mmCIF file of C-alpha atoms and ligand atoms in Angstrom:
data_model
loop_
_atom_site.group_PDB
_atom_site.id
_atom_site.type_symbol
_atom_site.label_atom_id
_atom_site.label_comp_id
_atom_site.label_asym_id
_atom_site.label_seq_id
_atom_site.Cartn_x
_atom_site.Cartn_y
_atom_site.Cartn_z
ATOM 1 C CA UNK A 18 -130.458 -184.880 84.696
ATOM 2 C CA UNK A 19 -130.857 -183.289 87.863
ATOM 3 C CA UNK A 20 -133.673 -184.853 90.358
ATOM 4 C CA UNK A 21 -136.709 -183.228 90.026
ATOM 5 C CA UNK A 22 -138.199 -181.962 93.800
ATOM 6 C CA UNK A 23 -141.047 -184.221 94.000
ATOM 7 C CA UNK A 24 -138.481 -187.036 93.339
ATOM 8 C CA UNK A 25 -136.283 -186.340 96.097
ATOM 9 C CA UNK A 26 -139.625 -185.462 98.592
ATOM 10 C CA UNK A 27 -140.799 -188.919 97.229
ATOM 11 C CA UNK A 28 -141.468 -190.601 100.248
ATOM 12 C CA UNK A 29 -139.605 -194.613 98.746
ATOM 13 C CA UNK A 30 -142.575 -196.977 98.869
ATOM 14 C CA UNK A 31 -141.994 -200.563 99.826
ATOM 15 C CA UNK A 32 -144.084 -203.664 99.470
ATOM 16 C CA UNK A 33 -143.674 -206.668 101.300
ATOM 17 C CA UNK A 34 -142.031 -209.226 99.401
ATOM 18 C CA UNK A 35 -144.767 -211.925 100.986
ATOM 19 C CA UNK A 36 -148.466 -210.817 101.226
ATOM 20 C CA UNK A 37 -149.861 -211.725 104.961
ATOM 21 C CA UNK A 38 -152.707 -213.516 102.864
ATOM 22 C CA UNK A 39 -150.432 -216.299 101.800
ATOM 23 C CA UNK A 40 -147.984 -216.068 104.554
ATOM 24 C CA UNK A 41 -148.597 -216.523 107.909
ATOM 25 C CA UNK A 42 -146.048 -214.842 110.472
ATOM 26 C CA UNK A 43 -146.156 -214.928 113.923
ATOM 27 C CA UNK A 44 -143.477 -213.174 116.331
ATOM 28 C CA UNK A 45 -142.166 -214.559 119.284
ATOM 29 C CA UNK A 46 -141.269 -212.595 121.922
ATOM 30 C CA UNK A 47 -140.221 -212.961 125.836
ATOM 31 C CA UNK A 48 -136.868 -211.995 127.515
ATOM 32 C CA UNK A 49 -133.816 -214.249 127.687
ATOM 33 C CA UNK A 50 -134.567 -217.829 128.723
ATOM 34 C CA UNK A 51 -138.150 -216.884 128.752
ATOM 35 C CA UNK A 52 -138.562 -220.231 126.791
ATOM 36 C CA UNK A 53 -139.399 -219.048 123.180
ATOM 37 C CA UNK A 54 -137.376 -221.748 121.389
ATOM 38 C CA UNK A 55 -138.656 -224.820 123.224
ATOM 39 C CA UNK A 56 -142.115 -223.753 122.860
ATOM 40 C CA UNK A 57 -141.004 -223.281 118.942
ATOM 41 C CA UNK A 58 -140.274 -226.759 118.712
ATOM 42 C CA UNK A 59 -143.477 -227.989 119.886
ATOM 43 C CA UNK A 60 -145.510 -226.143 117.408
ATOM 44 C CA UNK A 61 -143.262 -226.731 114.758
ATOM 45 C CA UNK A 62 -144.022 -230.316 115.762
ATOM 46 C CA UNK A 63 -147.909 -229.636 115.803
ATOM 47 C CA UNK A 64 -148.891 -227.074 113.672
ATOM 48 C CA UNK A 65 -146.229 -227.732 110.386
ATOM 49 C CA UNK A 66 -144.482 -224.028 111.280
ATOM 50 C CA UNK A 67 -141.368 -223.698 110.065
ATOM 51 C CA UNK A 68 -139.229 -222.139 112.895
ATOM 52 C CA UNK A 69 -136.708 -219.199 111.925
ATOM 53 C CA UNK A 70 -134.907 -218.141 115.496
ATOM 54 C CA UNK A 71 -133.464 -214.503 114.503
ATOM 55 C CA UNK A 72 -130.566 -215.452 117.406
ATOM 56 C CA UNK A 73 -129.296 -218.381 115.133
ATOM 57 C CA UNK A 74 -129.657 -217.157 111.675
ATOM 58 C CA UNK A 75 -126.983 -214.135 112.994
ATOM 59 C CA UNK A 76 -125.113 -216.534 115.032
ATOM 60 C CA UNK A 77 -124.373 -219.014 111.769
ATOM 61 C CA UNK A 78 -123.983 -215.743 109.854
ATOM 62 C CA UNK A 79 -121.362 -214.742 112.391
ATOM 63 C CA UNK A 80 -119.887 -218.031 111.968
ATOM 64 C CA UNK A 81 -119.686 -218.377 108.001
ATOM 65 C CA UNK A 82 -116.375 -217.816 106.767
ATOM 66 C CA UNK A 83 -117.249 -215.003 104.457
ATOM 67 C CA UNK A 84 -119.172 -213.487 106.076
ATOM 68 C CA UNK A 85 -119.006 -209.351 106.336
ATOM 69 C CA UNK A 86 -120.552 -209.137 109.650
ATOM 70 C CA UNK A 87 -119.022 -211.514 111.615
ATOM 71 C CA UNK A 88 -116.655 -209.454 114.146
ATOM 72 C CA UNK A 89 -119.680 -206.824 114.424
ATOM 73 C CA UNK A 90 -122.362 -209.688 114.954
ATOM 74 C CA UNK A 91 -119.945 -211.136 117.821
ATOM 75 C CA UNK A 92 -119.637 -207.995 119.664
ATOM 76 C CA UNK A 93 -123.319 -206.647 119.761
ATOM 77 C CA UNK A 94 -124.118 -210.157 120.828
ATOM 78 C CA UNK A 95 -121.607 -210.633 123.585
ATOM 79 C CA UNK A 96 -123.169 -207.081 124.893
ATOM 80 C CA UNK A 97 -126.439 -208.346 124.501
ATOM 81 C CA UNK A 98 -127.109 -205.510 122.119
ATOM 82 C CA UNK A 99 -129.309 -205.078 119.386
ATOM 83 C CA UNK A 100 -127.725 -205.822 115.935
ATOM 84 C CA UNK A 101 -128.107 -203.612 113.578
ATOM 85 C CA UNK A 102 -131.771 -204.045 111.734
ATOM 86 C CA UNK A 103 -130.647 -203.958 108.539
ATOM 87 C CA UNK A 104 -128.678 -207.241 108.809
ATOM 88 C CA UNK A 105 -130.965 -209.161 110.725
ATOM 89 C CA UNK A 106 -134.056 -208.094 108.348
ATOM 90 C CA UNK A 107 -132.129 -209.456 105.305
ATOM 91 C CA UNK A 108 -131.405 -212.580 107.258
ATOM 92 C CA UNK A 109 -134.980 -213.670 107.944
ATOM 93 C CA UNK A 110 -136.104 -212.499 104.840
ATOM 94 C CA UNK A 111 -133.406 -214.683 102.815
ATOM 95 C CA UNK A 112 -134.230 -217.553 104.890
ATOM 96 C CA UNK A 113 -138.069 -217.339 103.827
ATOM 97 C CA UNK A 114 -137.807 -216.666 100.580
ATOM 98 C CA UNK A 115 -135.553 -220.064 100.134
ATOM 99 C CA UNK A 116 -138.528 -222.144 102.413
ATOM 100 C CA UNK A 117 -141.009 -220.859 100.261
ATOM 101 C CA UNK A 118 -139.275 -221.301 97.190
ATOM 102 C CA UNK A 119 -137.936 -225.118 98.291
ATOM 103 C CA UNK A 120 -141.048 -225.756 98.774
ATOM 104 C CA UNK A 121 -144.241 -224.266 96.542
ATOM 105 C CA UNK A 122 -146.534 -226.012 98.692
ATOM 106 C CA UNK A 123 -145.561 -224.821 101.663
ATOM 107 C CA UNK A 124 -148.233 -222.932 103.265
ATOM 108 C CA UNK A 125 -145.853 -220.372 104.748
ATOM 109 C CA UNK A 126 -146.225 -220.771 108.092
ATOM 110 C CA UNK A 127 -143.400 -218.684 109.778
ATOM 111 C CA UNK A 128 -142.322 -218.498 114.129
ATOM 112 C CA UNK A 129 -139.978 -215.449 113.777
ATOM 113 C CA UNK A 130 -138.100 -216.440 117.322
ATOM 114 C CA UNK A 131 -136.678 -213.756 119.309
ATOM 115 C CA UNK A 132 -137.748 -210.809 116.889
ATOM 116 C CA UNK A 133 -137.923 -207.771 116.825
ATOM 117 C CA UNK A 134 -136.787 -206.850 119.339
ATOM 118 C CA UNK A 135 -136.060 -203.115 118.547
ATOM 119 C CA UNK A 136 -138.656 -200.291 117.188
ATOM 120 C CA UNK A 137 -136.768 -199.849 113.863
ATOM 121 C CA UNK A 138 -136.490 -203.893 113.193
ATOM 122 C CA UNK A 139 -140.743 -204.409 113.694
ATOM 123 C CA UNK A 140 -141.252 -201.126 111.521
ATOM 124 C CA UNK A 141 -138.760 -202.429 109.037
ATOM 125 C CA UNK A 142 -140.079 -205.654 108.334
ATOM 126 C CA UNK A 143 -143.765 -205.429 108.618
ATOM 127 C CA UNK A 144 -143.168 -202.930 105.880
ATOM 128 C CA UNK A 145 -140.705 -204.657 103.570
ATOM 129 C CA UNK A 146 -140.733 -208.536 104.114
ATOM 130 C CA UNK A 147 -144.277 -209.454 105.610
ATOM 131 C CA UNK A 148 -146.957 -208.126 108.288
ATOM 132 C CA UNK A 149 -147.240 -210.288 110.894
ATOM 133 C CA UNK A 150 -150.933 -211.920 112.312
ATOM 134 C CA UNK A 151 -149.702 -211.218 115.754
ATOM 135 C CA UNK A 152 -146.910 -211.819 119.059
ATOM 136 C CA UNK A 153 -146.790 -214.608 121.087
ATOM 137 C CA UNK A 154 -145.348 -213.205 124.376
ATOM 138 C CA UNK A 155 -143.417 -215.160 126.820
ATOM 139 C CA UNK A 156 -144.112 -213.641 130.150
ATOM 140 C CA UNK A 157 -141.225 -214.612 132.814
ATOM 141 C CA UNK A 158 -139.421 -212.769 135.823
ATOM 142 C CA UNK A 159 -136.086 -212.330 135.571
ATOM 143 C CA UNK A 160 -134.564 -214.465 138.583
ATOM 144 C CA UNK A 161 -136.101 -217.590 136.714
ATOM 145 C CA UNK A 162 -134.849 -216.728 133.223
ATOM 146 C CA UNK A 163 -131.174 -216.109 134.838
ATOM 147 C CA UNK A 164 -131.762 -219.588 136.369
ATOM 148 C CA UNK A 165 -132.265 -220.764 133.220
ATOM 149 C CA UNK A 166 -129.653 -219.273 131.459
ATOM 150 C CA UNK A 167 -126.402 -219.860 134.070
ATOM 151 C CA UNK A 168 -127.953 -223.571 133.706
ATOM 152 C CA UNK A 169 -127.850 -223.398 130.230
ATOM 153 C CA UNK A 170 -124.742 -221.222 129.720
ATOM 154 C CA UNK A 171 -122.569 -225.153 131.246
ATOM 155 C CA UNK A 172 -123.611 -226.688 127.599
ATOM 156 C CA UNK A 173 -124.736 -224.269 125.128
ATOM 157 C CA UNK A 174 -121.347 -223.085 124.569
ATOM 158 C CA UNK A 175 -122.521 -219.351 123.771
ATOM 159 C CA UNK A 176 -120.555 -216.505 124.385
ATOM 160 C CA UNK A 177 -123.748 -214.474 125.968
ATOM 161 C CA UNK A 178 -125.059 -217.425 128.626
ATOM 162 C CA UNK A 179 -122.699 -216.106 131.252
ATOM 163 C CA UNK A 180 -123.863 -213.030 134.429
ATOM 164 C CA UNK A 181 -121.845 -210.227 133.223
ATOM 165 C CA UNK A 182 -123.970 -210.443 129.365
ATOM 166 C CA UNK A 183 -126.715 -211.801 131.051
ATOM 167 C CA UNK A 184 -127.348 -208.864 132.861
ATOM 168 C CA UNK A 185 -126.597 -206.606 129.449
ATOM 169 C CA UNK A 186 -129.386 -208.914 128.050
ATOM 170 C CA UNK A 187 -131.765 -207.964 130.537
ATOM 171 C CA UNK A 188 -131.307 -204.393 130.193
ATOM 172 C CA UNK A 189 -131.795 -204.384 126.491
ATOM 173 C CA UNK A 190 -134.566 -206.078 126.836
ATOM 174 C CA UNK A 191 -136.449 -203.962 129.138
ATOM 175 C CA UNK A 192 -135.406 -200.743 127.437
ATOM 176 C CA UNK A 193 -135.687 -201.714 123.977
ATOM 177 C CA UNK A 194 -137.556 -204.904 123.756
ATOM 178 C CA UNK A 195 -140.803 -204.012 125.906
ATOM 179 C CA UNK A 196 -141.640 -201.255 124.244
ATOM 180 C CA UNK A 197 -142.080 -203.779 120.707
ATOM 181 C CA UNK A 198 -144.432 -206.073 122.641
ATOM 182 C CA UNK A 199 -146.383 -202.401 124.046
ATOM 183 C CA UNK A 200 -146.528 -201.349 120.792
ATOM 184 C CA UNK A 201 -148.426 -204.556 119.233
ATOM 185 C CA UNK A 202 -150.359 -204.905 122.625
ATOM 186 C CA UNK A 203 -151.811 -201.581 121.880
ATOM 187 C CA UNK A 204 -152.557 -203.256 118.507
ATOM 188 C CA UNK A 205 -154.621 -205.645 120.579
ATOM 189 C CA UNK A 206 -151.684 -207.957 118.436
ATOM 190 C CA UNK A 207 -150.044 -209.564 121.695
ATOM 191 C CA UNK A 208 -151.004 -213.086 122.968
ATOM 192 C CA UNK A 209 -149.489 -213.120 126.613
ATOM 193 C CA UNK A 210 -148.384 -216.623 128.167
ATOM 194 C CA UNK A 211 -147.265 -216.922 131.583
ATOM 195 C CA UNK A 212 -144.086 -218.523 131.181
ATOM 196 C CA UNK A 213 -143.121 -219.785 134.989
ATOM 197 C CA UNK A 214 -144.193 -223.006 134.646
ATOM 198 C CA UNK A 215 -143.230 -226.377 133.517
ATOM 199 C CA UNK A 216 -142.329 -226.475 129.605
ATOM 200 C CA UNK A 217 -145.714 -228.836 129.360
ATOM 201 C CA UNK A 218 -147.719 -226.319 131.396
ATOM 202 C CA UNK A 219 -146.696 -223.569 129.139
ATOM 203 C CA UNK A 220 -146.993 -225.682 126.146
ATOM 204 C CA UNK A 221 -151.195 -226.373 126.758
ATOM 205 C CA UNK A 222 -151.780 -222.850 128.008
ATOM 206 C CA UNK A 223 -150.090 -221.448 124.252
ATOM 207 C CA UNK A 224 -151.812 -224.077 122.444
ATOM 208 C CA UNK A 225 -155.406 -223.089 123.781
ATOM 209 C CA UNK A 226 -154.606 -219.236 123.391
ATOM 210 C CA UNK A 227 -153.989 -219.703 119.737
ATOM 211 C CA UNK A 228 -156.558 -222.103 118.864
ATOM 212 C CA UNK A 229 -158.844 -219.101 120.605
ATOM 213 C CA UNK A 230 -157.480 -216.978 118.560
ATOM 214 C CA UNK A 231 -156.985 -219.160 115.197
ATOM 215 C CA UNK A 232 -159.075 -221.883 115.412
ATOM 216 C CA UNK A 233 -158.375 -225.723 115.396
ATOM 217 C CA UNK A 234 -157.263 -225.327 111.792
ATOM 218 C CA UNK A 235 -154.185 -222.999 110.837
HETATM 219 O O1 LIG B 310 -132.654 -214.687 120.776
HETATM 220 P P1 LIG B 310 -131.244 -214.922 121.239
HETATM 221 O O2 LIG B 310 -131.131 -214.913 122.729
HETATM 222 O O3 LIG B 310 -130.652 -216.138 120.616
HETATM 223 O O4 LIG B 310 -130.412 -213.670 120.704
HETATM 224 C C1 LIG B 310 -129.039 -213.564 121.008
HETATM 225 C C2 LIG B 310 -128.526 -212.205 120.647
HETATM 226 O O5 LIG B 310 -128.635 -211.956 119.252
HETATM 227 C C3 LIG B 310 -129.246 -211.029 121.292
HETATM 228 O O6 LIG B 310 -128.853 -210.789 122.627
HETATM 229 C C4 LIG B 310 -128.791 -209.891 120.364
HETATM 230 O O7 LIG B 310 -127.464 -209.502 120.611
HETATM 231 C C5 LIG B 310 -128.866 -210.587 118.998
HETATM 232 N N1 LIG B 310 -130.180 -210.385 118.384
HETATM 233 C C6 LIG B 310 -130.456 -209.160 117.749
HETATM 234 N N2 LIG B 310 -131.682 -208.937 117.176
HETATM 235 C C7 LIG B 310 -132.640 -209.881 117.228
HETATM 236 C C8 LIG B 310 -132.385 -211.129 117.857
HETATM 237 C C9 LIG B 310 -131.135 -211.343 118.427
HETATM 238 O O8 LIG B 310 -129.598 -208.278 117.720
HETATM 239 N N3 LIG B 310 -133.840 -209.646 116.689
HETATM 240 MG MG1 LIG B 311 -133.622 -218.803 121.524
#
């Protein structure tokens, strides 16, 4: 039988798999080297988060041997471009639902590291996988985060710490990044951080802003 019209004008209407009052997600955001995954660590230490970086879920996805998206992952990210959403999405997702599931207990306390970082990807999964509470933004000028990444780029082995993607990182995420955290800041959704300083310095200055904003207990 053919479609009817109002099926096809149907708008398709998805709910998030997790419900924001169970699940707690916060975003991470900041450009390259801005410091997002160190400061991850220390509140996964403090605060029992469990730390999903959207950078390594699609580099051990480019990495497993059966994987479908391997040669695409490797190319967007030695361009420093955005991966398609749809890949990414199902990534994080996956890699909540098996936390939660391991674990029935687990409060579902989620860092989403490095995500989104495109329109599409923060439309996409506040609408299918889980709204988030808000963005913790790592504020940092460029010449420092280059510092950090040509310093970084002699052990980490990746394939994007060197100038030539470095600078393709940087110009992603001013075109296509930003306008994510403007969007959520307009929200009132964004929790800025200056992130010049020392990793302890940036550490106390998050810490306070979110116990502000969440109190001593989340
Ligand atoms: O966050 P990280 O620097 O590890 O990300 C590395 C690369 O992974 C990005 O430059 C981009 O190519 C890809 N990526 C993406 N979408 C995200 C996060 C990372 O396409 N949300
Ligand atoms: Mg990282």
């Amino acid at each position: 039988m053919a479609p009817t019209n109002e099926q096809i004008a149907a708008p398709k209407k998805d709910t998030p798999t997790f419900s924001p009052n169970k699940v707690t997600v916060l975003f991470v955001l900041g450009g390259p080297g801005a410091g997002k995954g160190t400061q991850c660590a220390n509140l996964v230490r403090d605060y029992n988060f469990t730390h999903l970086s959207a950078g390594d879920l699609l580099r051990a996805e480019q990495d497993r041997k059966d994987s479908e998206f391997g040669d695409l992952i490797k190319s967007y990210i030695k361009d420093g471009k955005i991966v398609p959403m749809e890949v990414t999405v199902q990534l994080l997702e996956n890699a909540m639902k098996e936390v939660v599931e391991k674990d029935k207990d687990h409060k579902g306390k989620f860092l989403i590291d490095g995500f989104p970082r495109k329109m599409d990807q923060a439309l996409k999964f506040e609408e299918t996988v889980c709204p988030s509470k808000f963005v913790l933004f790592y504020d940092c000028p460029e010449e420092e985060m280059q510092k950090r990444l040509l310093k970084r780029g002699k052990t980490s082995g990746r394939s994007d710490d060197n100038a030539e993607s470095i600078k393709k990182r940087f110009k992603t995420f001013v075109e296509t990044s930003m306008p994510v955290v403007d969007f959520f800041q307009k929200q009132n959704r964004v929790i800025k951080i200056v992130a010049t300083k020392t990793p302890d310095e940036v550490y106390k200055e998050t810490k306070e802003k979110l116990e502000q904003r969440l109190g001593k207990e989340f």
